[in-house]
XYZ file of C-alpha atoms in Angstrom:
493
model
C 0.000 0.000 0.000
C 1.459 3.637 -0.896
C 2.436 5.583 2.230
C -0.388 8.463 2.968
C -0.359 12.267 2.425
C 0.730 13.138 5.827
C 1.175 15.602 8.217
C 4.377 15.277 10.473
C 2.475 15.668 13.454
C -0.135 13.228 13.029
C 0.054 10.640 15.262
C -0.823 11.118 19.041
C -1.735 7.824 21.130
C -4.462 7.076 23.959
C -4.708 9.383 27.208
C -3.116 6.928 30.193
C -5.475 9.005 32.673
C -5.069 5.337 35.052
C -1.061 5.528 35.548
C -0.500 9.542 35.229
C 0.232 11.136 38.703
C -1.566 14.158 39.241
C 1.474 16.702 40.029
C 2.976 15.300 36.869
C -0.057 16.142 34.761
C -0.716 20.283 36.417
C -0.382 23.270 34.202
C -0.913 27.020 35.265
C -2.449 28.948 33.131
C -1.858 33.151 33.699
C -4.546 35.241 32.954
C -8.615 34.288 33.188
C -9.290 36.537 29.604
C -10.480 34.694 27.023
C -7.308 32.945 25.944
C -6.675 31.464 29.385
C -10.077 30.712 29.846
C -10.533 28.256 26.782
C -7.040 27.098 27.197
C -8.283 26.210 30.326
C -10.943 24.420 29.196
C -9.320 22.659 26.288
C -6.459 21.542 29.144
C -9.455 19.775 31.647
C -10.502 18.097 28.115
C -7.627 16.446 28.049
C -7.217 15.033 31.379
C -5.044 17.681 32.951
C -5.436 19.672 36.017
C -5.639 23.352 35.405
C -5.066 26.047 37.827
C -5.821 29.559 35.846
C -4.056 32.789 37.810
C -5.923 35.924 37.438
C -4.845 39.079 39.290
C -7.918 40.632 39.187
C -10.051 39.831 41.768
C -13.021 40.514 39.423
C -13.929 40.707 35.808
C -12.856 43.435 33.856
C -16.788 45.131 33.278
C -15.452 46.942 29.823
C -14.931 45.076 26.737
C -12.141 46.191 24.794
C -13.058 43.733 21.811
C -16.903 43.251 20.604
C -16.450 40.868 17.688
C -16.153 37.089 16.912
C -15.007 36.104 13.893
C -16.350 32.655 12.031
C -13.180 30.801 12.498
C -13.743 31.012 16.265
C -17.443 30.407 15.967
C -16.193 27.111 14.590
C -14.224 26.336 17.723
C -17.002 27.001 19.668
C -19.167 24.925 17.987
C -16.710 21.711 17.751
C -16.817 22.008 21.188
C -20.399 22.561 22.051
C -20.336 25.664 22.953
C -21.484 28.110 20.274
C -25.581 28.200 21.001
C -25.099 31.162 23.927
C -22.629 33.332 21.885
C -25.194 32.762 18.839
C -28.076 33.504 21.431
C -26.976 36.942 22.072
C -24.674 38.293 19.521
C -25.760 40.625 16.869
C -25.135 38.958 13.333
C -23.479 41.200 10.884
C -22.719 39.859 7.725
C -19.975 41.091 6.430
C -16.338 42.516 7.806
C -14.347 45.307 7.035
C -10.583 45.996 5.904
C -9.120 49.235 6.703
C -12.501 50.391 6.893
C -12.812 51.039 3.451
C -16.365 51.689 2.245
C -16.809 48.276 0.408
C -16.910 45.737 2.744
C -15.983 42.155 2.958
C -19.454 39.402 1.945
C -18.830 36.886 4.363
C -21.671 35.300 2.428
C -19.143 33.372 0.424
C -17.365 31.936 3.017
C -17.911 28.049 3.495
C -18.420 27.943 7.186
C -22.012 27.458 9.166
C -21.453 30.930 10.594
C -20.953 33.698 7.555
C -20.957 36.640 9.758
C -19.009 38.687 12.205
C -21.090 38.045 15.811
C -21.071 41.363 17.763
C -20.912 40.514 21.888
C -19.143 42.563 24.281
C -15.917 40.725 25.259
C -17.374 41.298 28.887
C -20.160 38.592 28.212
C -17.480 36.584 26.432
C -15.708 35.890 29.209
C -18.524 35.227 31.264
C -19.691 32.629 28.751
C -15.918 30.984 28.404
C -15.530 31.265 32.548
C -19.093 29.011 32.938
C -17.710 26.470 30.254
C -13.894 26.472 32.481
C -15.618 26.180 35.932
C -18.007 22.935 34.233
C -14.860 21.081 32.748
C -13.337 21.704 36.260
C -10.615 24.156 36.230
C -9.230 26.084 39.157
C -10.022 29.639 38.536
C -8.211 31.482 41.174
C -8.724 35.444 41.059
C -6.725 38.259 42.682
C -4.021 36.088 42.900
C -0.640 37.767 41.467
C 2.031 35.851 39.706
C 5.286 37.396 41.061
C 8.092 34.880 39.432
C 9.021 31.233 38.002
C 11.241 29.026 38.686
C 12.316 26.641 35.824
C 13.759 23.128 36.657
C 14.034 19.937 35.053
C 10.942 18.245 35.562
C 8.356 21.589 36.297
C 8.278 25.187 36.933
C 7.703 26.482 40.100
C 4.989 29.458 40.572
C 5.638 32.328 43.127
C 1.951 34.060 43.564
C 0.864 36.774 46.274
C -2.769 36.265 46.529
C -6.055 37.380 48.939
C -4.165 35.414 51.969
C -0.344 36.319 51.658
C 2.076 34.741 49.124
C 2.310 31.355 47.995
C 3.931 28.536 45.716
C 2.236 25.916 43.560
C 4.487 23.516 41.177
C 3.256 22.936 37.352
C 4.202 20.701 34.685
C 4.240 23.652 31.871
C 2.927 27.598 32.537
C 1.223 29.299 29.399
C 0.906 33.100 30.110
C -2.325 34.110 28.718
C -1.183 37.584 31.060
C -1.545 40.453 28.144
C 0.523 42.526 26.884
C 2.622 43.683 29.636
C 3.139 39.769 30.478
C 4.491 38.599 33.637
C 5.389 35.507 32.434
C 7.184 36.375 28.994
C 9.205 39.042 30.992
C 9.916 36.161 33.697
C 10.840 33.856 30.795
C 13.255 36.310 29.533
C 11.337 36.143 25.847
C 12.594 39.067 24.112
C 9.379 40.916 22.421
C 10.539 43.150 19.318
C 8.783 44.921 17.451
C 7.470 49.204 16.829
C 6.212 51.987 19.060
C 3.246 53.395 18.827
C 2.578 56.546 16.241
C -0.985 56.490 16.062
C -3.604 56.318 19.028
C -6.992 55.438 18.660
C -10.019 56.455 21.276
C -12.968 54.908 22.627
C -15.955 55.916 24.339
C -18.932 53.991 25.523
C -21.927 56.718 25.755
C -25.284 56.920 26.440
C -26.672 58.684 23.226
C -30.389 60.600 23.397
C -30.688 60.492 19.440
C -28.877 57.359 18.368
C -27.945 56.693 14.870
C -30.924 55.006 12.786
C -28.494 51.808 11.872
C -26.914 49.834 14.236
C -23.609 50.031 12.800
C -22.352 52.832 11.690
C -18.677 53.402 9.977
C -17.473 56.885 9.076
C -14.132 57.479 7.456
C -13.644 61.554 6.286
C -10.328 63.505 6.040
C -11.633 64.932 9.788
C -10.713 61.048 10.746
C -12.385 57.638 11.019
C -15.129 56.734 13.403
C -17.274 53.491 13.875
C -19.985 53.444 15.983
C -21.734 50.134 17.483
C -25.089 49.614 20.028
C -24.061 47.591 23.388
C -26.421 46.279 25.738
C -27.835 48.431 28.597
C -28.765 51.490 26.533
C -24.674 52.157 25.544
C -23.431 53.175 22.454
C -19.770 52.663 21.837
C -17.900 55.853 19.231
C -14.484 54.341 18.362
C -11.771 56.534 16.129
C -8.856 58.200 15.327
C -8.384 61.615 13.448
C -4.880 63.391 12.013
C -4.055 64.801 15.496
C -3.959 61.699 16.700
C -0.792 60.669 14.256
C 1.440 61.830 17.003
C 3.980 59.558 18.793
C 3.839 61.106 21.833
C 1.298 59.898 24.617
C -1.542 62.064 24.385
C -3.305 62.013 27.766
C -6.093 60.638 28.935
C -8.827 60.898 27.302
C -11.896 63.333 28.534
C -15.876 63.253 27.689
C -15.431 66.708 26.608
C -12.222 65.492 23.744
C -14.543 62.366 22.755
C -17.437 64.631 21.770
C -15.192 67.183 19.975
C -13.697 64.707 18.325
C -17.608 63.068 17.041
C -18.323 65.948 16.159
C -15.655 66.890 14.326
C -16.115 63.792 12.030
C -19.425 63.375 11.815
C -21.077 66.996 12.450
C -23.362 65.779 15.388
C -23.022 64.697 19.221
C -26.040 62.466 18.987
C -27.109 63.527 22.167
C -24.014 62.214 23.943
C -24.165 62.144 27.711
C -23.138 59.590 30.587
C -19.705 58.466 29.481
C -19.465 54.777 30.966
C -15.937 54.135 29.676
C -13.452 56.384 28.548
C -9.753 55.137 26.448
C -6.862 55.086 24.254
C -4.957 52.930 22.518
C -1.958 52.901 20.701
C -0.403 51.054 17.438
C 2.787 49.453 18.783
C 3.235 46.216 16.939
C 4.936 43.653 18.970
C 5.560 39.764 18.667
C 7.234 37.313 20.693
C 10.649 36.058 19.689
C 9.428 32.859 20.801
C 6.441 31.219 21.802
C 7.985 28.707 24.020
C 11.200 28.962 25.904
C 11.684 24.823 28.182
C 8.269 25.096 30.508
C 7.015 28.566 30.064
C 4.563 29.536 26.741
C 2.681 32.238 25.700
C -0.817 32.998 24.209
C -2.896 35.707 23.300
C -1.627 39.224 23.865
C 1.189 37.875 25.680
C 2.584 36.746 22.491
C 1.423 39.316 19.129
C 0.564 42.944 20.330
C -1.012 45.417 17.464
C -3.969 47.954 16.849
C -6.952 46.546 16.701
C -8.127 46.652 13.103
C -10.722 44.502 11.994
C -11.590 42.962 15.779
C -8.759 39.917 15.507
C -7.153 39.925 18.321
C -9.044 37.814 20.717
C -9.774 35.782 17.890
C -6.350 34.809 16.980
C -5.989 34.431 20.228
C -8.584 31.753 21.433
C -6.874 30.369 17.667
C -3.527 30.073 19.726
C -5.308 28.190 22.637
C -7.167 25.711 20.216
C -3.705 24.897 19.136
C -1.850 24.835 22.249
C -4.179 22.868 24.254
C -4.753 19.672 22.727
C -0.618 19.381 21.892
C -0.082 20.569 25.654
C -2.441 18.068 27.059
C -1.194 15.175 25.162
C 2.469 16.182 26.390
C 1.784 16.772 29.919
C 0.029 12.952 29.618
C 3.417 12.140 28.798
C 1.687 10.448 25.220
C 3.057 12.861 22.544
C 5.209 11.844 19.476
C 8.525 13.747 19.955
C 8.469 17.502 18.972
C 4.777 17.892 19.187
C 4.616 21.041 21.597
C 7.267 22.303 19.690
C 5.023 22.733 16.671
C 2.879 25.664 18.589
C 5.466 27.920 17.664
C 6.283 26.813 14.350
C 2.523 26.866 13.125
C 1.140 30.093 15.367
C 4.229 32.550 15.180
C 3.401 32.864 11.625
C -0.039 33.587 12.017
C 1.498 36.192 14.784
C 3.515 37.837 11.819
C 0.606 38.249 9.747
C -1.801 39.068 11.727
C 0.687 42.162 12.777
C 1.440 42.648 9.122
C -2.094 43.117 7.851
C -3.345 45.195 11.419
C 0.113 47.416 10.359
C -1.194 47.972 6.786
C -4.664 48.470 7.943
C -3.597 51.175 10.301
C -1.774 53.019 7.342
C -4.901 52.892 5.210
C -6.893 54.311 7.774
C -4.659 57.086 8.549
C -4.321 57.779 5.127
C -5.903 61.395 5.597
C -4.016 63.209 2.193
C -5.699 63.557 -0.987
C -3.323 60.737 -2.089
C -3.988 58.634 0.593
C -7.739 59.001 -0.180
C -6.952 58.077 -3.666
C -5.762 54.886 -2.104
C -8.314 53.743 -0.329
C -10.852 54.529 -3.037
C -8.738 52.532 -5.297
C -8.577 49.162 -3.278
C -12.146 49.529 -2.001
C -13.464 49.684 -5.833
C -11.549 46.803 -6.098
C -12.866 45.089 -3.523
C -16.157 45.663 -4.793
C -14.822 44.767 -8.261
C -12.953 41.777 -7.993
C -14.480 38.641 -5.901
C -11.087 36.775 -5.702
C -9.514 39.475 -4.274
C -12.212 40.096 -1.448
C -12.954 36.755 -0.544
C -8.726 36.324 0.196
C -8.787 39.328 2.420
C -12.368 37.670 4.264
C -10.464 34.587 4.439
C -7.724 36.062 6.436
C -9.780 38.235 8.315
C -12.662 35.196 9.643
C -9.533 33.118 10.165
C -10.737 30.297 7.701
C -8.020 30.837 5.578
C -5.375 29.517 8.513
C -3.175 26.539 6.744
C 0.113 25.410 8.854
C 2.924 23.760 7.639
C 3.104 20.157 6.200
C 5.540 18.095 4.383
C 6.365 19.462 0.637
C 4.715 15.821 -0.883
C 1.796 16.045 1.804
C -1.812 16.471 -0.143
C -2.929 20.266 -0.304
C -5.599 19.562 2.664
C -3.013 18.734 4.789
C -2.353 21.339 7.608
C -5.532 22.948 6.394
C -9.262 23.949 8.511
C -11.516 21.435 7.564
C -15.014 22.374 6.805
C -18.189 21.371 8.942
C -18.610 18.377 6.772
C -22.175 16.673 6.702
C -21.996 12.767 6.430
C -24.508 10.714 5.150
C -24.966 8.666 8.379
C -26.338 12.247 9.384
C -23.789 13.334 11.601
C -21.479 16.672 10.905
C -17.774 16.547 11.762
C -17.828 19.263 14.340
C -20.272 17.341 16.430
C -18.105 14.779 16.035
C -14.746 16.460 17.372
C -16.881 17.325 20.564
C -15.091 15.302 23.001
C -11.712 16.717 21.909
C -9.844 13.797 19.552
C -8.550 13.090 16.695
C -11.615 12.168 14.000
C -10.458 9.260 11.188
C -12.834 9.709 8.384
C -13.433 6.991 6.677
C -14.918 8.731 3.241
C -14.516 5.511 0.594
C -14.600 2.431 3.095
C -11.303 0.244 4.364
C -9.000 3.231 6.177
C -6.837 1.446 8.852
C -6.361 3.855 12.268
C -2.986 3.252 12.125
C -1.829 6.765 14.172
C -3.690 7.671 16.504
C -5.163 4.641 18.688
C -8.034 6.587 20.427
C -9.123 8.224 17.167
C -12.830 8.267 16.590
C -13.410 6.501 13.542
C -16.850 7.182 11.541
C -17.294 5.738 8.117
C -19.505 6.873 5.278
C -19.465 9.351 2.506
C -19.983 13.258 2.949
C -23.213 14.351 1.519
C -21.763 16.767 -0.267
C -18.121 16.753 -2.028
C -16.115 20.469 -1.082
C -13.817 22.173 -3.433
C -10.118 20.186 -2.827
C -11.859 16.755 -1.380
C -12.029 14.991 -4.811
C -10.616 11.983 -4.635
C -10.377 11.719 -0.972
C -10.736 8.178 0.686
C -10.253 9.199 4.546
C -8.911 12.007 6.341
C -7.309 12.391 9.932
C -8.419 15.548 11.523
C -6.601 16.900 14.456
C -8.199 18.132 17.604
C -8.681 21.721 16.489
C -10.454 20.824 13.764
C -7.353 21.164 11.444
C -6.277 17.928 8.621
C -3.367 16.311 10.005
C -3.244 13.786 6.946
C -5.105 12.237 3.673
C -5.437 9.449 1.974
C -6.049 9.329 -1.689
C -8.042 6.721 -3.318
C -5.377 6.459 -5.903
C -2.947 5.590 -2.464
C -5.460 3.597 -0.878
C-alpha cells in the first residue's frame, strides 16, 4: 500500500489518565481573559489539572473587543459551545478591511457561521468562565504571579494572593497575562517589534438620538469613526483623526475630547451624555521572539501585540489556545510523538507575523488622511467591490478560515488545512463529532486502517456533499482543532 499524504504531526496515542500522577499532569495557566479561559478548558478536556491565575479579583466590566469572527465560531461549535454566543450576539454579515467603504461578503465563506457576531468581550468571558468552571478548572482570582522558577521536571509558581504569598508547582505555565506579560518578561522572551505613532479612542456613551443603523462606519479627512449599540442602553464611538498621528502619549482621554472629536467627524453629538468608559490605545506592533522557551509559553496578547483593526485579536488568540491545548495536554500525559509542543510555535508565530502585518497595513490605510492617501483607499475599495477573488482572500484572512500550517512538501494540499463542517450521510457533521476533543479518522470511501492515533474516533460513510479540494479523498485524519493532520487518496489507498 502507498504511504499516505501526511502531516508530520499526526500521530498522538491514547490518554493513560489510570497511571498519570496528578502533580505530573498540572499546568498554570496566567490570565482568566479569554485565551486562558478556553485554554483552560481545552487543558481539563484532556485530562489535565488546570489552575488559571488571574490578578484581578473581578472581571474586567469593559470590553475592549466586541467581535467574533467565524473561524472562532467554529471552535465554539466543535466544542459545544457556540448556542449562547449565537443567542446573544448581533449577526453582521460582512467585515471590514481598513474600513474602506466596500466591505468584505462573508456570504461566500464556506463555514455554518458567515458573519461577524457582535458581543461585548465582557459577556465573552462570562460565557468561556461558565464552560472552564463545568470542565473543572481552578479559577483562582486576585491572585498575582510574582516569578518562576524553571527546573528539570516543572516550573515552580511564586503568587501573592487574597491570603499572603504562595507557591504551587506545574508541569508547563502558558501566560495568557496580556501585553505587559508577567510571564514572557519572567521567561526572559525578548518581544521586538514598533512603538506606537498612532492612538486610537474609545468611548462607551449613552446617546439621546442614536444613529438610525446599528452600525455605523465613518471614514472623512476629519478622521475615522465606527460606531456600534451595546447592551444596557450604551453606544460605543471608536476613532482616530490626524491629530492623533502623534507619537507622543496624548493624555487621557476626557468626555469633553470624545465629543469634539464626534463631532468633528461626523457633524453631530447624537445627544451624547453619561460616558461609561473612557480610552486610548496605541499602534505598537509587537511579537514574541518565541512562543515557548523549556516550561514557560505564551498565548494571546502575551505573544502578538497590534492595533486593533478589523476585531482579531481575541480571535487569533482563542486560535492560539485551540492549538496549544490539545498538543499541551497530550504532552503533559506524557503520550506525545517527539516535537509535538514544539510545533505551537512553528505553526502560530506565523499567524502572529501576519496578523501584525495586515493590522500594520490596515492602520496606514486608515490614517491615510491626504488627498493621495484618499486616492488609495478609493482605489482598493473599488476593487474590492470589483474583484471577488480578491475580497474573498482578504475575508479569508480576516474570519480566520483561511489559517493553513505547515506540512511536508509531498503532503496532499488539505493537509495542515481547517476542515469544513462536513455533513456525512450517516447524518452526523464533523464538528459534532470532534466534541469530546480527539482526533476524528474519516473513513470517506470504506477500508481506512487507524494506524496513528489509537483513540481516534473513527466514523465511516461518505460526505453528503463533495467540497472544493476533497475529490478523490478516501479518509482524512483531523486533528483536535479541527485542522487535517493527513489524507489518503483513493489512488494511495
Amino acid at each position: 500500500m502507498d504511504q499516505p499524504h501526511s502531516h508530520p504531526y499526526a500521530h498522538p496515542h491514547a490518554h493513560p489518565y489510570a497511571h498519570a500522577q496528578p502533580q505530573d499532569r498540572h499546568v498554570v495557566i496566567v490570565g482568566a481573559g479569554p485565551v486562558g479561559l478556553w485554554l483552560a478548558a481545552e487543558l481539563r478536556l484532556g485530562g489535565v489539572r488546570v489552575t488559571v491565575l488571574e490578578q484581578r479579583a473581578t472581571p474586567s466590566p469593559h470590553s475592549r473587543a466586541l467581535t467574533l469572527h467565524p473561524r472562532t465560531l467554529e471552535v465554539l461549535a466543535c466544542r459545544g459551545v457556540v448556542e449562547p454566543f449565537l443567542a446573544e450576539g448581533l449577526r453582521l454579515p460582512d467585515g471590514h478591511f481598513a474600513s474602506l467603504d466596500n466591505r468584505l461578503d462573508f456570504a461566500v465563506l464556506d463555514t455554518p457561521y458567515p458573519f461577524t457576531l457582535a458581543i461585548p468581550q465582557a459577556r465573552t468571558e462570562e460565557l468561556l468562565a461558565e464552560h472552564a468552571h463545568a470542565a473543572g478548572a481552578d479559577i483562582r482570582r486576585g491572585h498575582r504571579v510574582t516569578a518562576l522558577t524553571e527546573y528539570a521536571s516543572g516550573v515552580r509558581v511564586s503568587v501573592t494572593g487574597p491570603q499572603g504569598p504562595y507557591e504551587t508547582e506545574a508541569a508547563y505555565v502558558v501566560g495568557c497575562d496580556g501585553t505587559r506579560s508577567t510571564v514572557r518578561d519572567a521567561a526572559g522572551i525578548g518581544f521586538p517589534g514598533s512603538d506606537a505613532t498612532v492612538w486610537g479612542w474609545l468611548g462607551d456613551v449613552v446617546l439621546a438620538a442614536p444613529p438610525a443603523r446599528p452600525v455605523v462606519s465613518v471614514a472623512t479627512p476629519r478622521g475615522g469613526l465606527m460606531c456600534v449599540p451595546l447592551p444596557g442602553g450604551v453606544h460605543r464611538f471608536v476613532g482616530h483623526t490626524p491629530q492623533d498621528v502623534r507619537q507622543d502619549w496624548p493624555g487621557e482621554l476626557t468626555f469633553e475630547e470624545l465629543r469634539a472629536k464626534v463631532v468633528r467627524i461626523t457633524g453631530e453629538d447624537f445627544g451624547m451624555r453619561d460616558p461609561r468608559w473612557l480610552s486610548r490605545y496605541g499602534n505598537a506592533a509587537r511579537q514574541a521572539e518565541t512562543y515557548r522557551r523549556g516550561r514557560v509559553l505564551l498565548a494571546g496578547d502575551a505573544a502578538h501585540m497590534h492595533f486593533p483593526a478589523g476585531g482579531v485579536g481575541l480571535n487569533v488568540g482563542v486560535q492560539d489556545a485551540a492549538n496549544l491545548g490539545w498538543k499541551l495536554a497530550a504532552t503533559v500525559r506524557g503520550d506525545a510523538p517527539e516535537g509535538l509542543l514544539d510545533t505551537y510555535h512553528r505553526e502560530r508565530h506565523p499567524v502572529g507575523a501576519e496578523l501584525l502585518r495586515t493590522t500594520r497595513a490596515q492602520t496606514a490605510l486608515m490614517t491615510a488622511y491626504s488627498g493621495d492617501g484618499a486616492a488609495l483607499r478609493s482605489l482598493l475599495s473599488d476593487t474590492i467591490a470589483a474583484v471577488p477573488e480578491f475580497s474573498r482572500r482578504l475575508a479569508e484572512g480576516l474570519s480566520g478560515l483561511g489559517v493553513a500550517y505547515p506540512a511536508d512538501g509531498d503532503a496532499h494540499p488539505l493537509t495542515g488545512r481547517r476542515a469544513p463542517n462536513l455533513r456525512l450521510a450517516s447524518g452526523a457533521e464533523l464538528f459534532g463529532l470532534l466534541r469530546a476533543g480527539r482526533h476524528v479518522l474519516l473513513d470517506l470511501a470504506g477500508g481506512a486502517q487507524a494506524d496513528g492515533p489509537s483513540d481516534v474516533i473513527v466514523h465511516e460513510g461518505p460526505p453528503t456533499e463533495v467540497p472544493a479540494g476533497w475529490a478523490g479523498v478516501a479518509s482524512v485524519l483531523i486533528r483536535p482543532d479541527g485542522h487535517v493532520a493527513r489524507v489518503r487518496t483513493r489512488e494511495a489507498a
